[in-house]
PDB file of C-alpha atoms and ligand atoms in Angstrom:
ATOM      1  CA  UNK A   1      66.973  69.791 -56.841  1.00 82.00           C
ATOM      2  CA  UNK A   2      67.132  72.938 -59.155  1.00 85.00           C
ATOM      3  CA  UNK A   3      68.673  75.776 -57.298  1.00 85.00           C
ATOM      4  CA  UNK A   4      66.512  78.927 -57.955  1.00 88.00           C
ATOM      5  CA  UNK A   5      67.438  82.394 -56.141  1.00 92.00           C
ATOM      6  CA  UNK A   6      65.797  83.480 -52.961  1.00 94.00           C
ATOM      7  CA  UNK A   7      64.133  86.260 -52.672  1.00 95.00           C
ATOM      8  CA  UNK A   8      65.970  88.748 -50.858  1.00 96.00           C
ATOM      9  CA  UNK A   9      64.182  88.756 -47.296  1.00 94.00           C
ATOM     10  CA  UNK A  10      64.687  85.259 -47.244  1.00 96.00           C
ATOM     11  CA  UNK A  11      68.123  85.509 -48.278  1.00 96.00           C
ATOM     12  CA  UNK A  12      69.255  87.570 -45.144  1.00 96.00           C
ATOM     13  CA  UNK A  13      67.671  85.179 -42.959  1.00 96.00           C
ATOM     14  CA  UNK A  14      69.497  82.194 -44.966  1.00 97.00           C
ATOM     15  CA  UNK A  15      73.015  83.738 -44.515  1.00 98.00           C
ATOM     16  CA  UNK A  16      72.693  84.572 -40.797  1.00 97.00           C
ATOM     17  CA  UNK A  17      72.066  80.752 -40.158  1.00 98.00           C
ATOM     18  CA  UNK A  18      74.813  80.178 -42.536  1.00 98.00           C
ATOM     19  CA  UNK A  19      77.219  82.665 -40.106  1.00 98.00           C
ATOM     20  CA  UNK A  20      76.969  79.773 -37.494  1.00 98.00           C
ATOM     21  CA  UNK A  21      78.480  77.162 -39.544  1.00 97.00           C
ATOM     22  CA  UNK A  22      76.131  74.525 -39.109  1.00 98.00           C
ATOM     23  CA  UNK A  23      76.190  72.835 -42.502  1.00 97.00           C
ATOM     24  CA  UNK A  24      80.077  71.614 -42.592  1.00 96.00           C
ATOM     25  CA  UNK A  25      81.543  74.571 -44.295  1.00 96.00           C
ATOM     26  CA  UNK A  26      78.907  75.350 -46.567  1.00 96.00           C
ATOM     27  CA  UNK A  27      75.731  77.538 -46.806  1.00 96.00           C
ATOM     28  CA  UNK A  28      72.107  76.119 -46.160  1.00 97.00           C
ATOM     29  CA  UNK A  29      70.336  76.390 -49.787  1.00 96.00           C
ATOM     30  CA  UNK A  30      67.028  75.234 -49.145  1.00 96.00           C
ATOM     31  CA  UNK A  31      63.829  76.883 -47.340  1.00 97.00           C
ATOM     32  CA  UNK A  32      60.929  75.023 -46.690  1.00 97.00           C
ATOM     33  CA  UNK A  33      58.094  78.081 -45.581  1.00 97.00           C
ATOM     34  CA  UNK A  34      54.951  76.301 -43.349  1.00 98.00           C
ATOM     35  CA  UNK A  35      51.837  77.602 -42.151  1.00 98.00           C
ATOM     36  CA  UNK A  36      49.810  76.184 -39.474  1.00 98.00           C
ATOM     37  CA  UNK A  37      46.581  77.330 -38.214  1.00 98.00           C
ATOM     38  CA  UNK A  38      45.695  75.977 -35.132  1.00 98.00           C
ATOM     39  CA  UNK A  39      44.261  72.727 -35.003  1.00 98.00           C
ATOM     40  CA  UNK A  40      46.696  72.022 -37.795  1.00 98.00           C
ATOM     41  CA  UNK A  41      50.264  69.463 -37.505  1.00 98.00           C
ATOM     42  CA  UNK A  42      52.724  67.365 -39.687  1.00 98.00           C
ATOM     43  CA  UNK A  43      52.601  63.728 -38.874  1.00 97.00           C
ATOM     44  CA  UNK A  44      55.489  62.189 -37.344  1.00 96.00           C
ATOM     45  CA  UNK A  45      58.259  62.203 -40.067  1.00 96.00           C
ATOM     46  CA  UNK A  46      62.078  62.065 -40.641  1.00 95.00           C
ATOM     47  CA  UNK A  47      63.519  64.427 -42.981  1.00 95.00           C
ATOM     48  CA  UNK A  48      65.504  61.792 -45.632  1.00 89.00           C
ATOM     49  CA  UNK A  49      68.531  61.525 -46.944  1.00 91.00           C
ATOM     50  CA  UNK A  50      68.437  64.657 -49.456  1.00 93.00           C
ATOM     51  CA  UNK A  51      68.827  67.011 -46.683  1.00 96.00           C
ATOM     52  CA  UNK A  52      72.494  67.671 -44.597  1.00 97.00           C
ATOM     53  CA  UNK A  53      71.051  66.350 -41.375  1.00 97.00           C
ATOM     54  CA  UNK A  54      71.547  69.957 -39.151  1.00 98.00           C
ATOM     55  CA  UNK A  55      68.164  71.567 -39.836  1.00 98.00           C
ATOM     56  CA  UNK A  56      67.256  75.071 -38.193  1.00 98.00           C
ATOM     57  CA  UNK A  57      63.869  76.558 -37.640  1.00 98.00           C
ATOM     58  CA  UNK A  58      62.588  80.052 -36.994  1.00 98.00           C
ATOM     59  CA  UNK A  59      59.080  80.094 -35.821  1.00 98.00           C
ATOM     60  CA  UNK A  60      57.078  83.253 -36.303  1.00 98.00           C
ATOM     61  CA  UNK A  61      53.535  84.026 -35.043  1.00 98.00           C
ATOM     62  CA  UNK A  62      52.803  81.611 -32.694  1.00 98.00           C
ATOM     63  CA  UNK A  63      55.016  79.043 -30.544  1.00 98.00           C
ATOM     64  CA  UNK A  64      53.952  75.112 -31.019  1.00 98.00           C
ATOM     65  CA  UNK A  65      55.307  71.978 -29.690  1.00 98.00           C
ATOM     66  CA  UNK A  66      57.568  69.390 -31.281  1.00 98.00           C
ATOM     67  CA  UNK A  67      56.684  65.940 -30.867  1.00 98.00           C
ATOM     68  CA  UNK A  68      59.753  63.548 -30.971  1.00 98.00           C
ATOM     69  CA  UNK A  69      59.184  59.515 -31.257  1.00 96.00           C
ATOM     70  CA  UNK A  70      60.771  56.450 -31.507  1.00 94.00           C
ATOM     71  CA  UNK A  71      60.421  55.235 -34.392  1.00 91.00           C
ATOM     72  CA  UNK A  72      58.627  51.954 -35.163  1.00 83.00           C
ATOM     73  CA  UNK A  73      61.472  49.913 -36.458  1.00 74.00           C
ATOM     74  CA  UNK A  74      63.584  50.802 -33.784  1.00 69.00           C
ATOM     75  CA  UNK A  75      65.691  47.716 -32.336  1.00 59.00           C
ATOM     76  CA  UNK A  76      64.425  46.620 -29.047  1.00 62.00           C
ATOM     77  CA  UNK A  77      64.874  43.725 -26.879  1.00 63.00           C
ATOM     78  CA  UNK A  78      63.072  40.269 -27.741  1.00 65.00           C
ATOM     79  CA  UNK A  79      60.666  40.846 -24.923  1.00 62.00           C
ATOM     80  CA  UNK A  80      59.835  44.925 -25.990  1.00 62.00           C
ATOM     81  CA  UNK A  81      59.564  43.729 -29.842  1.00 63.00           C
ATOM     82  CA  UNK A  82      56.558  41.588 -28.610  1.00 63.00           C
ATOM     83  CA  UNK A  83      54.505  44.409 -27.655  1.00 72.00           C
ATOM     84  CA  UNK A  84      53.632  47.002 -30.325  1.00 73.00           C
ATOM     85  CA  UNK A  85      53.359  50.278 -28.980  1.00 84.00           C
ATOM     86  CA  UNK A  86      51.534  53.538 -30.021  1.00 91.00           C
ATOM     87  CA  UNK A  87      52.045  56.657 -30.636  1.00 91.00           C
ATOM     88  CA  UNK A  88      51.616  57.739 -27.209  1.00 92.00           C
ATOM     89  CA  UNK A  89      54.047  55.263 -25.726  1.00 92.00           C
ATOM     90  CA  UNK A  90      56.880  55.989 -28.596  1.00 93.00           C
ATOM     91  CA  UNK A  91      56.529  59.997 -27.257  1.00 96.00           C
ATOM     92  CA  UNK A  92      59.956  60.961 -25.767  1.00 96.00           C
ATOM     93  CA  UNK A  93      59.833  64.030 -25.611  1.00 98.00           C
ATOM     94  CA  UNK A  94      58.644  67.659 -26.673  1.00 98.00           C
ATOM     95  CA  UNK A  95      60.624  71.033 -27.357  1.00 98.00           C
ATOM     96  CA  UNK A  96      58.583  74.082 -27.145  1.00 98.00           C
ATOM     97  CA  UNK A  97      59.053  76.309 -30.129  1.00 98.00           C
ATOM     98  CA  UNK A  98      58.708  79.937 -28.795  1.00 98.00           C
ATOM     99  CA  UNK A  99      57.662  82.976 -31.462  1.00 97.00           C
ATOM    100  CA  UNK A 100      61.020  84.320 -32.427  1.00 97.00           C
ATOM    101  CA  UNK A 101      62.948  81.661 -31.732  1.00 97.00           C
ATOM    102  CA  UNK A 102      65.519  79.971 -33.967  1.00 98.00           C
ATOM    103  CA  UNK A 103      65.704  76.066 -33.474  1.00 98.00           C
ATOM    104  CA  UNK A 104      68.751  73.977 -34.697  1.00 98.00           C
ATOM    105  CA  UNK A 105      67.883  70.133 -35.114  1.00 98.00           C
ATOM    106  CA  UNK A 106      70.732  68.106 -34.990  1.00 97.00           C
ATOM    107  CA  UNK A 107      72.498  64.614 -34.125  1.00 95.00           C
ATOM    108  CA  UNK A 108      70.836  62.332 -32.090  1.00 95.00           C
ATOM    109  CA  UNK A 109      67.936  63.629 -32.104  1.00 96.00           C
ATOM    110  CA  UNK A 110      67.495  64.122 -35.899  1.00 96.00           C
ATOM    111  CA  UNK A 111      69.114  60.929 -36.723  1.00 94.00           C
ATOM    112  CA  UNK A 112      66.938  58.970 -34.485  1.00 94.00           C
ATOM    113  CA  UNK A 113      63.838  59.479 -33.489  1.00 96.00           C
ATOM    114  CA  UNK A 114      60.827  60.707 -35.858  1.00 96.00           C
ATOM    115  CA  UNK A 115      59.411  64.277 -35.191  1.00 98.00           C
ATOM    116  CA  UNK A 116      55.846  66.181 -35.431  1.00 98.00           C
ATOM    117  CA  UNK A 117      53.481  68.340 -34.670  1.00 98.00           C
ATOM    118  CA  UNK A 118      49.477  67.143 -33.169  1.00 98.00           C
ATOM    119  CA  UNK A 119      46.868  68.839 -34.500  1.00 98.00           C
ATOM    120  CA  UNK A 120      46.103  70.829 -31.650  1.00 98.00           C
ATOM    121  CA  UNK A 121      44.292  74.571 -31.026  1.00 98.00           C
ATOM    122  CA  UNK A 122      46.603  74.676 -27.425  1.00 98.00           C
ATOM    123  CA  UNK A 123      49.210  73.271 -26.128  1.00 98.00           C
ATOM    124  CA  UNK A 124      49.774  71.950 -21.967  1.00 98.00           C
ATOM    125  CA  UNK A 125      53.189  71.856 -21.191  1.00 98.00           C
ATOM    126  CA  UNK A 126      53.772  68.905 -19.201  1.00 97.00           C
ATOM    127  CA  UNK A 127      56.959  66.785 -17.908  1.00 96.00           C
ATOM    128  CA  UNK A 128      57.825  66.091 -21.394  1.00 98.00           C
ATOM    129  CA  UNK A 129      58.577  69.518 -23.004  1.00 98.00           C
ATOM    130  CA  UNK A 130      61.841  68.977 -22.059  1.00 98.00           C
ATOM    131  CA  UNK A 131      63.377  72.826 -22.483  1.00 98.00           C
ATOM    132  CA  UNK A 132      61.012  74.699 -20.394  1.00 97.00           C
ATOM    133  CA  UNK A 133      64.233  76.634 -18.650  1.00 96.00           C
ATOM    134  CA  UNK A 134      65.343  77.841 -21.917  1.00 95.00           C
ATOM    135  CA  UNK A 135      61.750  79.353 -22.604  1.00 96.00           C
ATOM    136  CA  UNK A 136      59.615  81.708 -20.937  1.00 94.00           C
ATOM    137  CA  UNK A 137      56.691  79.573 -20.275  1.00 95.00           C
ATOM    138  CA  UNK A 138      56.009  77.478 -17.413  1.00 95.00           C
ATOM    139  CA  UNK A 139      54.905  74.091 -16.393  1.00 97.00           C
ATOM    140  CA  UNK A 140      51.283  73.730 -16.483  1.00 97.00           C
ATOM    141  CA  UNK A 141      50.548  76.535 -18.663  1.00 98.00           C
ATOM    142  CA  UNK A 142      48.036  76.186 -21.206  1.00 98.00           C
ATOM    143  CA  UNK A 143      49.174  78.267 -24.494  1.00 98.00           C
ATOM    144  CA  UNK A 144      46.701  78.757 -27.240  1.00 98.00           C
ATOM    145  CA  UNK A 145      48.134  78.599 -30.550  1.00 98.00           C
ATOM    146  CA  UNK A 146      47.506  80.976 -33.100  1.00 98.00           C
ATOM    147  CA  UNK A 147      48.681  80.801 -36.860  1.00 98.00           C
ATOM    148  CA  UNK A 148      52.133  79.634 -37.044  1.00 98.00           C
ATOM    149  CA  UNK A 149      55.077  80.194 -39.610  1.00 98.00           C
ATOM    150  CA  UNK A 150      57.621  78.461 -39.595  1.00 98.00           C
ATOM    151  CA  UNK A 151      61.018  79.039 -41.479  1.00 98.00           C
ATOM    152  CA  UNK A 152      63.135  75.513 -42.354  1.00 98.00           C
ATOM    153  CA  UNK A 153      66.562  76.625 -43.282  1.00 98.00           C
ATOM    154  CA  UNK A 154      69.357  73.790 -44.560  1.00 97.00           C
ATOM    155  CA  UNK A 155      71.458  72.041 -46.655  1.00 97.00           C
ATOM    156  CA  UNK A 156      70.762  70.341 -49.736  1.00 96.00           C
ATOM    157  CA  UNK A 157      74.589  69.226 -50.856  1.00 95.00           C
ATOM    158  CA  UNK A 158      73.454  67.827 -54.135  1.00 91.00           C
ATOM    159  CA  UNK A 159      72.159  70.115 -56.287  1.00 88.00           C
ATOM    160  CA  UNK A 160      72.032  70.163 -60.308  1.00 84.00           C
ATOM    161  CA  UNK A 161      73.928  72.865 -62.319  1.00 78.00           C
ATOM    162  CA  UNK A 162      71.208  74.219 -63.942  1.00 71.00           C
ATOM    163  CA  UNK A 163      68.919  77.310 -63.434  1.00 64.00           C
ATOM    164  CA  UNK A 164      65.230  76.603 -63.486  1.00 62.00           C
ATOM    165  CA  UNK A 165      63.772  79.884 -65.759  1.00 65.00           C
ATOM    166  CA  UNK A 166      60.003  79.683 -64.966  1.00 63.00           C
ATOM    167  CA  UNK A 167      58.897  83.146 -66.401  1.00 62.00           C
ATOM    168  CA  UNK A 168      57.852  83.668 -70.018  1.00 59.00           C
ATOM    169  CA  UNK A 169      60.568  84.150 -72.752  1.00 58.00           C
ATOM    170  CA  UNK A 170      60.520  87.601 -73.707  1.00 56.00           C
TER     171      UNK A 170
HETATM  172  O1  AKG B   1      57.199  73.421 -38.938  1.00 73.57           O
HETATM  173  C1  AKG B   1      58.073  72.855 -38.289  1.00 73.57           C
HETATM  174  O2  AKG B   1      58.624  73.363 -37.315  1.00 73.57           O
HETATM  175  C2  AKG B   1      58.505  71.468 -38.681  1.00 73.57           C
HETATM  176  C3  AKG B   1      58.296  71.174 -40.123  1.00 73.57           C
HETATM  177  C4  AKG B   1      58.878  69.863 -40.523  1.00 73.57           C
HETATM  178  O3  AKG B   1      59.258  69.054 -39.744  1.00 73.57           O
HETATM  179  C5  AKG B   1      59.013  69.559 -41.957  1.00 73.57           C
HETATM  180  O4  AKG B   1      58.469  70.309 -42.794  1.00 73.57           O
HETATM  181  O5  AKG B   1      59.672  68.559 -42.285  1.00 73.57           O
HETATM  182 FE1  FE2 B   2      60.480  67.538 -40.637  1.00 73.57          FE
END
């Protein structure tokens, strides 16, 4: 990765995160800006290996709900690994994302199960959405989802020397 300056409203949210000293004694350098309308998700993923693996989040506009999986390789007893299992049955758990909120992904969590987002217009929050006394919403609710921003703030440790100059020479 080139490092390239952030613009400056992006920049104060970049060094609050960095304030908590999430990212082993250095500052996150790296912002990944996503929009969702509703109806719109990010398949089940895992970040990779470029990243320092603490990511935060600040959603903005509209809360959603984060999917987490086993993932298919995943070692499981001789009698599990005969049975392939879906999606639905590799769904541990879900985190609800409130507007406003800041999320920090790290661990366990990060390093072992897959995460995403179904392409959804609302979300139900069942038994799964397993922080439902940290937020404001209830079991049961049904929460439309409007368009979503989120904010993915963290650590890229290797970086290249080099400034990128994309503007014309003078
Ligand atoms: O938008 C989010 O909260 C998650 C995005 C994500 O997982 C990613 O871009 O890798
Ligand atoms: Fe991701």
């Amino acid at each position: 990765m080139v490092p390239e300056k952030l613009p400056s409203w992006l920049q104060t949210y970049t060094n609050k995160i960095s304030s908590l000293e999430l990212f082993g004694g250095n500052c996150a350098n790296h912002v990944l800006v996503n929009e969702y309308n509703p109806g719109e998700g990010i398949m089940p993923h895992e970040d990779g290996p470029l990243y320092y693996p603490t990511v935060t989040t600040i959603s903005l506009g509209s809360h959603t709900l984060l999917d987490f999986y086993l993932p298919l390789n995943r070692q499981l007893s001789d009698e599990e690994d005969q049975v392939p299992r879906t999606e639905e049955q590799r769904h541990v758990l879900s985190l609800l994302l409130e507007p406003r909120s800041l999320f920090i992904l790290r661990e366990d969590l990060y390093k072992n199960y897959l995460h995403g987002i179904r392409p959804l217009c609302q979300d139900t929050l069942d038994h799964k959405v397993a922080n439902l006394e940290q937020c404001t919403a209830r079991v049961e609710e049904t929460l439309p989802r409007r368009t979503r921003v989120s904010l993915t703030i963290r650590l890229v440790p290797k970086v290249l020397k080099t400034t990128l100059f994309l503007g014309k020479k003078k």
